[in-house]
Amino acid sequence: MSYVDEVYERVVAQNPGESEFHQAVKEVLDSLKLVIDANEEKYRKMALLERLTEPERVISFRVPWVDDNGQVQVNKGYRVQFNSAIGPYKGGLRLHPSVNQGILKFLGFEQVFKNSLTGLPIGGGKGGCNFDPKGKSDREVMAFCQSFMTELYKYIGADQDVPAGDIGVGGREIGFMYGQYKRLTGLYEGVLTGKGLTYGGSLARTQATGYGLVYIVDEMLKKNGKELSGKTVVISGSGNVAIYAAEKAQQLGAKVVALSDSNGYVYDKDGIKLDIVKDIKEVRRGRIKEYADQVPGAVYTEGKGIWTISCDIALPCATQNELNLDDAKILKANGCFAVAEGANMPSTREATDFFLENHMLFMPGKAANAGGVATSALEMTQNSQRLSWSFEEVDNKLHDIMVNIFAKADDAAKRYGVPGNYVAGANIAGFEKVVDAMMAQGIV
Ligand code: NDP
Ligand code: 2IT
């Protein structure tokens, strides 16, 4: 059996029940076959892939807090410190009832390659909790965040591990966590990113993942003789990534006709009005259904089905495995020619293979959504310098980083004889830097 297949079997056997982690490892290892086969003996002896697929550390802990009725609640908190070969662990915190160790390991594993692709000195990590922020009062969210940080603070630090936001974690939660970290440690340091602008946050971090996604789509289209302007775009989700992807797509002349949340989706043939979406989602924390109540002509449909809307470009920006093979086939049949993942692993493996086999332009999440973590790293730099850069300066750097990521994925795909396969290209390019650093640092 080849080394790659052996390691995959070992991962499945040693991490039972963690299907998302298995899925993420398989996709990466399959792409790496091209590289590993050429160096099999050396890598096998060094147990390189065994080390790459085993997190350096998984911390799990109890999170007790008191709800508004005086009832004590208990949640499960985690931090997966996956790989620190190229820098301190870096990656978001997810608060969602579905969170478990396997999901955080998949996210941490992806983060290692994503962070490498940014070209910045950040290792990979991820954390979170099965706490559901939906329907909770601000006081309950604060009580939870303070309890979560009271355990987490022991394991993080500006040069050690720097968490940020992800699903369910935005400015409000980062603020509560930062306050508690500072209270416990007495340190005013860049231990979290996505902070508010009055206490060390970076301009453009809020927009960065969505803007970065559209910058790399724009670049991918240009390099393939196409353009974004005038195209119809469907975006799933209506959270941080989806909203700012829609904003940048509109700024570049595309028409965004649909957004969704976990209840259903809205279709607005005239183009989504983002000021209304921002008010519903960022101010009132409401449901996307309310958009159709406010905008004449907009239609709300309960349930899944957003990918049945015809479009040129699809940007899945909600969650893992939200776009399956049937969705991929419908997208293609309706004329969609490009897909880029704002979310982490939103396309199932079968959907991804379909996009590649049908020569659609497909940019995987670890490249496409890297603008968020890249700008987090820029926030870390500003914190270390004790300076704040202008919006334009950060945004220009973000744009350059995304253009560079495209070039790296494109180049690696060409070097290994699979031009246009940005899945293989991103995995290989991300891997090359991490493996070089791991080999140089010995058996650790
Ligand atoms: P938010 O919490 O701001 O928004 C998440 C959106 O996705 C909401 O509209 C939510 O709907 C929807 N959603 C979440 N879970 C599900 C589900 N199980 N089924 C259907 N819809 C769902 O999160 P973000 O926008 O920050 O994150 C979205 C994706 O982007 C995630 O995959 C995240 O890992 C990834 N990402 C985020 C980055 C960031 O900087 N924030 C950076 C890189 C990637 P509802 O409100 O109904 O739950
Ligand atoms: O998945 C991701 O890259 C994020 N949630 C952002 C991580 C970060 O550290 O900004």
Coordinates of C-alpha atoms and ligand atoms in Angstrom, one line a residue:
M1 CA 0.0 0.0 0.0
S2 CA 1.3 3.5 -0.7
Y3 CA 2.5 5.6 2.2
V4 CA -0.4 8.1 1.6
D5 CA -3.1 5.4 1.8
E6 CA -1.5 3.8 4.8
V7 CA -1.5 7.1 6.7
Y8 CA -5.2 7.7 5.7
E9 CA -6.2 4.3 7.1
R10 CA -4.3 5.0 10.3
V11 CA -6.1 8.4 10.7
V12 CA -9.5 6.7 10.3
A13 CA -8.6 3.9 12.7
Q14 CA -7.1 6.3 15.3
N15 CA -9.8 9.0 15.2
P16 CA -13.0 7.1 15.2
G17 CA -16.3 8.9 14.5
E18 CA -14.5 12.1 13.3
S19 CA -15.9 12.0 9.7
E20 CA -15.2 15.6 8.8
F21 CA -11.6 15.2 9.9
H22 CA -11.3 12.0 7.8
Q23 CA -12.8 13.9 4.8
A24 CA -10.4 16.8 5.1
V25 CA -7.3 14.6 5.5
K26 CA -8.3 12.4 2.6
E27 CA -8.7 15.4 0.3
V28 CA -5.3 16.8 1.2
L29 CA -3.5 13.5 1.1
D30 CA -5.0 12.6 -2.3
S31 CA -3.6 15.9 -3.7
L32 CA -0.2 15.3 -2.0
K33 CA 0.2 11.9 -3.6
L34 CA 2.0 13.6 -6.5
V35 CA 4.6 15.1 -4.1
I36 CA 4.8 12.3 -1.6
D37 CA 5.4 9.5 -4.1
A38 CA 8.5 11.3 -5.4
N39 CA 10.0 11.4 -1.8
E40 CA 8.3 8.4 -0.3
E41 CA 11.3 6.8 1.4
K42 CA 12.5 10.0 3.1
Y43 CA 9.0 11.1 4.3
R44 CA 8.1 7.6 5.6
K45 CA 11.3 7.4 7.6
M46 CA 10.6 10.8 9.1
A47 CA 6.9 9.8 9.8
L48 CA 6.1 13.1 8.2
L49 CA 2.5 12.4 7.3
E50 CA 1.8 10.8 10.7
R51 CA 3.1 14.0 12.3
L52 CA 1.2 16.3 9.9
T53 CA -2.1 14.5 10.6
E54 CA -1.7 14.4 14.4
P55 CA -2.5 17.7 16.2
E56 CA 0.4 18.8 18.5
R57 CA -2.2 19.2 21.2
V58 CA -6.0 19.0 21.8
I59 CA -7.3 20.8 24.9
S60 CA -10.8 20.2 26.0
F61 CA -12.5 21.6 29.0
R62 CA -15.8 22.2 30.9
V63 CA -17.5 25.6 30.4
P64 CA -20.1 26.2 33.2
W65 CA -22.1 29.4 33.2
V66 CA -25.4 30.7 34.6
D67 CA -28.4 31.5 32.3
D68 CA -30.9 34.3 32.9
N69 CA -33.2 32.0 34.9
G70 CA -30.4 31.3 37.4
Q71 CA -29.9 27.8 35.9
V72 CA -26.4 26.5 35.6
Q73 CA -25.5 25.4 32.0
V74 CA -22.5 23.3 31.1
N75 CA -20.8 23.2 27.6
K76 CA -17.8 21.5 26.1
G77 CA -15.0 23.8 25.1
Y78 CA -11.9 23.0 22.9
R79 CA -8.7 24.3 21.4
V80 CA -7.0 22.2 18.8
Q81 CA -3.3 23.4 18.5
F82 CA -2.6 21.6 15.3
N83 CA 0.8 22.7 13.9
S84 CA 3.2 25.4 15.0
A85 CA 6.0 24.7 12.4
I86 CA 5.7 28.1 10.7
G87 CA 4.4 30.3 13.5
P88 CA 2.2 30.5 16.6
Y89 CA -1.1 28.6 16.3
K90 CA -3.7 30.8 14.6
G91 CA -7.3 30.2 13.8
G92 CA -10.9 31.0 14.8
L93 CA -13.3 29.9 17.6
R94 CA -16.6 28.5 16.6
L95 CA -19.7 28.7 18.7
H96 CA -22.4 26.4 17.3
P97 CA -24.4 23.5 18.8
S98 CA -22.8 21.1 16.2
V99 CA -19.3 21.7 17.4
N100 CA -17.3 18.6 18.4
Q101 CA -13.7 17.5 18.5
G102 CA -13.8 16.0 14.9
I103 CA -15.1 19.2 13.4
L104 CA -12.5 21.3 15.1
K105 CA -9.8 18.9 14.1
F106 CA -10.9 19.2 10.4
L107 CA -10.9 23.0 10.7
G108 CA -7.5 23.0 12.5
F109 CA -6.0 20.7 9.8
E110 CA -7.3 22.9 7.0
Q111 CA -6.0 26.0 8.8
V112 CA -2.4 24.7 8.7
F113 CA -2.3 24.8 4.9
K114 CA -4.4 27.9 4.6
N115 CA -2.1 29.9 6.9
S116 CA 0.9 28.6 5.1
L117 CA -0.6 29.8 1.8
T118 CA -0.9 33.4 3.1
G119 CA 2.9 33.6 3.2
L120 CA 2.7 35.0 6.8
P121 CA 4.3 33.4 9.9
I122 CA 1.2 31.7 11.4
G123 CA 0.7 28.0 12.4
G124 CA -2.7 26.3 12.5
G125 CA -5.2 26.0 15.2
K126 CA -9.0 26.1 15.8
G127 CA -11.3 26.0 18.8
G128 CA -14.8 26.5 20.0
C129 CA -17.7 25.2 21.9
N130 CA -21.1 23.5 21.4
F131 CA -22.7 26.6 23.0
D132 CA -25.5 28.1 20.8
P133 CA -25.5 31.9 20.9
K134 CA -28.8 32.1 19.1
G135 CA -31.6 33.5 21.3
K136 CA -29.2 34.2 24.2
S137 CA -29.2 37.6 25.9
D138 CA -26.0 39.8 25.8
R139 CA -25.5 38.9 29.5
E140 CA -25.7 35.2 28.9
V141 CA -23.2 35.5 26.0
M142 CA -20.9 37.5 28.3
A143 CA -21.2 34.9 31.1
F144 CA -20.4 32.2 28.6
C145 CA -17.4 34.0 27.0
Q146 CA -15.9 34.8 30.4
S147 CA -16.2 31.2 31.6
F148 CA -14.7 30.0 28.3
M149 CA -11.8 32.3 28.5
T150 CA -11.2 31.5 32.2
E151 CA -10.0 28.1 31.0
L152 CA -8.6 29.0 27.6
Y153 CA -6.3 31.8 28.8
K154 CA -3.9 29.2 30.2
Y155 CA -3.1 28.0 26.7
I156 CA -2.9 31.1 24.6
G157 CA -0.8 34.2 24.2
A158 CA 0.3 36.7 21.6
D159 CA 3.4 34.6 20.6
Q160 CA 1.8 31.2 21.4
D161 CA -1.8 30.9 20.1
V162 CA -4.0 33.7 18.8
P163 CA -7.7 32.8 18.4
A164 CA -10.2 34.8 16.4
G165 CA -13.8 34.6 15.2
D166 CA -15.6 31.9 13.2
I167 CA -19.3 30.9 13.1
G168 CA -21.1 32.4 16.0
V169 CA -18.1 34.5 17.1
G170 CA -18.0 38.2 16.0
G171 CA -17.1 41.5 17.5
R172 CA -19.3 41.1 20.6
E173 CA -17.9 37.7 21.6
I174 CA -14.2 38.7 20.9
G175 CA -14.8 41.8 23.1
F176 CA -16.0 39.8 26.1
M177 CA -13.2 37.3 25.7
Y178 CA -10.6 39.9 25.4
G179 CA -11.8 41.7 28.5
Q180 CA -11.6 38.5 30.5
Y181 CA -8.2 37.6 29.2
K182 CA -6.8 41.0 30.2
R183 CA -8.5 40.8 33.6
L184 CA -7.0 37.3 34.3
T185 CA -3.5 38.0 33.0
G186 CA -3.0 41.7 33.3
L187 CA -1.6 41.7 29.7
Y188 CA -2.7 44.1 27.0
E189 CA -1.5 42.1 24.1
G190 CA -2.6 40.9 20.7
V191 CA -3.9 37.6 22.0
L192 CA -7.1 37.7 19.9
T193 CA -7.8 39.1 16.5
G194 CA -11.0 40.6 15.2
K195 CA -10.9 43.0 18.1
G196 CA -12.9 46.3 18.1
L197 CA -11.2 49.3 16.6
T198 CA -10.9 51.1 20.0
Y199 CA -8.9 48.3 21.6
G200 CA -6.4 47.1 19.0
G201 CA -8.5 45.8 16.2
S202 CA -7.5 46.3 12.5
L203 CA -9.4 48.2 10.0
A204 CA -10.7 45.9 7.2
R205 CA -10.6 42.7 9.4
T206 CA -14.4 42.6 9.4
Q207 CA -14.6 42.7 5.6
A208 CA -11.4 40.7 5.0
T209 CA -12.7 37.1 4.4
G210 CA -15.5 38.2 2.1
Y211 CA -13.4 40.8 0.3
G212 CA -10.5 38.4 -0.1
L213 CA -12.8 35.7 -1.5
V214 CA -14.0 38.1 -4.2
Y215 CA -10.4 39.3 -4.9
I216 CA -9.3 35.8 -5.6
V217 CA -12.3 35.0 -7.7
D218 CA -11.6 38.2 -9.7
E219 CA -8.0 37.1 -10.3
M220 CA -9.1 33.5 -11.2
L221 CA -11.6 34.8 -13.7
K222 CA -9.1 37.3 -15.2
K223 CA -6.4 34.6 -15.6
N224 CA -8.9 32.4 -17.4
G225 CA -10.1 35.1 -19.8
K226 CA -13.3 36.0 -18.0
E227 CA -14.5 38.9 -15.9
L228 CA -16.6 39.4 -12.8
S229 CA -18.4 42.5 -13.9
G230 CA -22.0 41.8 -15.1
K231 CA -22.1 38.3 -13.7
T232 CA -24.9 36.8 -11.5
V233 CA -23.7 35.5 -8.1
V234 CA -25.4 33.3 -5.6
I235 CA -24.0 33.3 -2.0
S236 CA -25.1 31.0 0.8
G237 CA -25.1 32.2 4.4
S238 CA -25.7 35.7 5.5
G239 CA -23.1 36.0 8.2
N240 CA -19.7 37.8 8.2
V241 CA -18.2 36.1 5.2
A242 CA -21.4 36.1 3.0
I243 CA -22.2 39.8 3.7
Y244 CA -18.8 41.2 2.8
A245 CA -18.4 38.8 -0.2
A246 CA -21.7 40.3 -1.5
E247 CA -20.5 43.8 -0.8
K248 CA -17.2 43.4 -2.8
A249 CA -18.9 41.5 -5.6
Q250 CA -21.4 44.3 -6.0
Q251 CA -18.6 46.9 -5.9
L252 CA -16.9 45.1 -8.8
G253 CA -20.0 45.1 -10.9
A254 CA -21.6 41.7 -10.2
K255 CA -25.2 41.2 -9.3
V256 CA -25.8 39.1 -6.1
V257 CA -29.3 37.6 -6.2
A258 CA -29.5 35.3 -3.2
L259 CA -28.4 34.8 0.4
S260 CA -29.5 32.2 3.0
D261 CA -29.3 31.2 6.6
S262 CA -30.0 27.8 8.3
N263 CA -33.8 28.3 7.9
G264 CA -34.0 29.2 4.2
Y265 CA -33.0 31.5 1.4
V266 CA -34.1 34.8 -0.2
Y267 CA -34.0 35.5 -4.0
D268 CA -34.1 39.1 -5.2
K269 CA -33.9 39.3 -9.0
D270 CA -33.1 43.0 -8.8
G271 CA -30.0 42.4 -6.6
I272 CA -29.8 42.0 -2.9
K273 CA -29.9 45.3 -0.9
L274 CA -27.1 44.9 1.6
D275 CA -28.1 47.8 3.9
I276 CA -31.2 45.8 4.7
V277 CA -29.4 42.5 5.2
K278 CA -26.8 44.3 7.5
D279 CA -29.6 45.7 9.6
I280 CA -31.4 42.3 9.9
K281 CA -28.2 40.3 10.6
E282 CA -25.6 42.7 12.2
V283 CA -27.9 45.0 14.2
R284 CA -31.1 43.0 15.0
R285 CA -29.6 39.4 14.8
G286 CA -32.7 38.4 12.9
R287 CA -33.5 35.8 10.2
I288 CA -33.0 36.2 6.5
K289 CA -36.8 35.6 6.0
E290 CA -37.3 39.2 7.2
Y291 CA -35.6 40.5 4.0
A292 CA -38.6 39.3 1.9
D293 CA -41.0 41.0 4.4
Q294 CA -39.2 44.3 3.8
V295 CA -38.3 44.2 0.0
P296 CA -41.2 44.0 -2.5
G297 CA -40.5 41.4 -5.1
A298 CA -38.0 39.4 -3.0
V299 CA -39.0 35.8 -2.4
Y300 CA -38.2 33.7 0.6
T301 CA -38.1 29.9 0.4
E302 CA -37.9 27.7 3.5
G303 CA -35.3 25.0 3.7
K304 CA -32.3 24.2 1.5
G305 CA -32.3 24.8 -2.2
I306 CA -30.3 28.0 -2.8
W307 CA -28.2 26.2 -5.4
T308 CA -31.2 25.7 -7.6
I309 CA -31.1 29.4 -8.4
S310 CA -29.4 30.0 -11.7
C311 CA -26.1 31.9 -11.6
D312 CA -22.7 32.3 -13.2
I313 CA -20.8 32.2 -10.0
A314 CA -21.6 30.3 -6.7
L315 CA -19.9 31.3 -3.4
P316 CA -20.8 28.9 -0.6
C317 CA -20.2 30.9 2.6
A318 CA -22.2 29.1 5.3
T319 CA -20.8 25.8 6.6
Q320 CA -19.2 22.4 5.8
N321 CA -20.8 20.0 3.4
E322 CA -23.6 22.4 2.4
L323 CA -23.1 21.8 -1.3
N324 CA -23.4 18.2 -2.5
L325 CA -23.2 16.4 -5.8
D326 CA -26.8 17.0 -6.8
D327 CA -26.3 20.7 -6.0
A328 CA -23.1 20.7 -8.2
K329 CA -25.0 19.2 -11.1
I330 CA -27.8 21.7 -10.9
L331 CA -25.4 24.6 -10.7
K332 CA -23.7 23.4 -13.9
A333 CA -26.9 22.6 -15.7
N334 CA -28.0 26.2 -15.0
G335 CA -24.8 27.7 -16.5
C336 CA -22.6 28.2 -13.4
F337 CA -19.0 28.2 -14.4
A338 CA -17.1 29.2 -11.3
V339 CA -17.3 28.2 -7.6
A340 CA -15.2 29.5 -4.8
E341 CA -15.5 28.5 -1.1
G342 CA -15.9 31.3 1.4
A343 CA -16.7 28.6 4.0
N344 CA -14.4 25.8 5.1
M345 CA -15.1 22.6 3.1
P346 CA -18.6 23.6 2.1
S347 CA -18.5 21.3 -1.0
T348 CA -18.6 17.5 -0.4
R349 CA -15.8 15.5 -2.0
E350 CA -18.2 14.3 -4.7
A351 CA -19.2 17.9 -5.5
T352 CA -15.5 19.0 -5.6
D353 CA -14.7 16.1 -8.0
F354 CA -17.6 17.0 -10.2
F355 CA -16.4 20.6 -10.5
L356 CA -12.9 19.5 -11.4
E357 CA -14.0 16.8 -13.9
N358 CA -16.3 19.2 -15.6
H359 CA -13.5 21.9 -15.9
M360 CA -15.4 24.4 -13.9
L361 CA -13.3 27.1 -12.2
F362 CA -13.1 25.9 -8.6
M363 CA -11.2 27.6 -5.8
P364 CA -11.1 25.6 -2.5
G365 CA -11.7 27.2 0.9
K366 CA -8.1 27.0 2.1
A367 CA -7.1 29.4 -0.7
A368 CA -10.4 31.3 -1.2
N369 CA -11.2 32.2 2.4
A370 CA -7.6 32.8 3.5
G371 CA -8.0 36.6 3.4
G372 CA -9.6 36.5 6.9
V373 CA -6.7 34.9 8.7
A374 CA -4.2 36.8 6.6
T375 CA -5.7 40.1 7.8
S376 CA -5.7 38.7 11.3
A377 CA -2.0 38.2 10.9
L378 CA -1.8 41.9 9.8
E379 CA -3.7 42.8 13.0
M380 CA -1.0 40.9 15.0
T381 CA 1.7 42.9 13.2
Q382 CA 0.0 46.2 14.0
N383 CA -0.4 45.1 17.6
S384 CA 3.3 44.3 17.9
Q385 CA 4.2 47.6 16.3
R386 CA 1.7 49.4 18.5
L387 CA 0.4 51.1 15.3
S388 CA -2.8 51.1 13.3
W389 CA -2.7 51.2 9.5
S390 CA -5.4 52.9 7.3
F391 CA -8.2 50.9 5.8
E392 CA -6.7 51.4 2.4
E393 CA -3.3 50.1 3.5
V394 CA -4.7 46.9 5.0
D395 CA -7.1 46.4 2.0
N396 CA -4.2 46.8 -0.5
K397 CA -2.1 44.2 1.4
L398 CA -5.1 41.8 1.5
H399 CA -5.5 42.2 -2.2
D400 CA -1.9 41.5 -2.9
I401 CA -2.0 38.4 -0.6
M402 CA -5.0 37.0 -2.5
V403 CA -3.4 37.6 -5.9
N404 CA -0.3 35.8 -4.5
I405 CA -2.3 32.9 -3.2
F406 CA -3.8 32.4 -6.6
A407 CA -0.4 32.5 -8.2
K408 CA 1.0 29.9 -5.8
A409 CA -2.0 27.5 -6.3
D410 CA -1.8 28.0 -10.1
D411 CA 1.9 27.5 -10.2
A412 CA 1.9 24.3 -8.0
A413 CA -0.9 22.9 -10.2
K414 CA 1.2 23.5 -13.3
R415 CA 4.4 22.2 -11.8
Y416 CA 2.8 18.9 -10.9
G417 CA 1.1 18.5 -14.3
V418 CA -2.5 19.3 -13.3
P419 CA -3.0 22.9 -14.6
G420 CA -6.2 24.5 -13.5
N421 CA -6.7 22.1 -10.6
Y422 CA -6.5 24.7 -7.8
V423 CA -7.4 22.0 -5.2
A424 CA -4.2 20.1 -5.9
G425 CA -2.3 23.4 -6.3
A426 CA -3.4 24.9 -3.0
N427 CA -2.8 21.7 -1.1
I428 CA 0.7 21.3 -2.5
A429 CA 1.7 24.9 -2.2
G430 CA 0.5 25.0 1.4
F431 CA 2.2 21.8 2.2
E432 CA 5.6 22.7 0.7
K433 CA 6.3 25.5 3.2
V434 CA 5.1 23.6 6.3
V435 CA 7.0 20.4 5.3
D436 CA 10.2 22.4 4.8
A437 CA 9.9 24.0 8.3
M438 CA 9.0 20.7 9.9
M439 CA 12.0 18.9 8.3
A440 CA 14.3 21.7 9.4
Q441 CA 13.1 21.6 13.0
G442 CA 13.8 17.9 13.6
I443 CA 11.6 15.3 15.3
V444 CA 9.2 17.4 17.3
Ligands
NDP1 P1 -21.3 33.6 10.9 O1 -21.7 33.0 12.2 O2 -21.2 35.1 10.8 O3 -22.4 33.2 9.8 C1 -22.7 31.9 9.5 C2 -23.7 31.8 8.4 O4 -23.9 30.5 7.9 C3 -25.1 32.2 9.0 O5 -25.9 32.8 7.9 C4 -25.6 30.8 9.4 O6 -27.1 30.8 9.5 C5 -25.1 30.0 8.3 N1 -25.0 28.6 8.8 C6 -24.2 28.2 9.9 N2 -24.3 26.9 10.1 C7 -25.2 26.5 9.2 C8 -25.7 25.2 9.0 N3 -25.4 24.1 9.7 N4 -26.6 25.1 7.9 C9 -27.0 26.2 7.2 N5 -26.5 27.4 7.4 C10 -25.6 27.5 8.4 O7 -20.0 32.9 10.4 P2 -19.0 33.3 9.3 O8 -19.6 34.1 8.2 O9 -17.8 33.9 10.0 O10 -18.5 31.9 8.8 C11 -19.1 31.2 7.7 C12 -18.1 30.2 7.1 O11 -16.9 30.8 6.7 C13 -17.7 29.1 8.1 O12 -17.5 27.9 7.4 C14 -16.4 29.6 8.6 O13 -15.5 28.5 9.1 C15 -15.8 30.2 7.4 N6 -14.7 31.2 7.5 C16 -14.9 32.3 8.3 C17 -13.9 33.2 8.4 C18 -14.1 34.5 9.2 O14 -13.2 35.3 9.2 N7 -15.2 34.7 9.9 C19 -12.6 33.1 7.8 C20 -12.5 31.9 6.9 C21 -13.6 31.0 6.8 P3 -27.8 30.8 10.9 O15 -27.6 32.2 11.4 O16 -29.2 30.3 10.7 O17 -27.0 29.8 11.8
2IT2 O1 -11.4 29.8 9.2 C1 -10.7 30.8 9.3 O2 -9.7 31.1 8.7 C2 -11.2 31.8 10.3 N1 -12.2 31.6 11.0 C3 -10.4 33.0 10.6 C4 -9.2 32.7 11.5 C5 -8.4 33.9 12.0 O3 -7.5 33.6 12.9 O4 -8.7 35.0 11.6

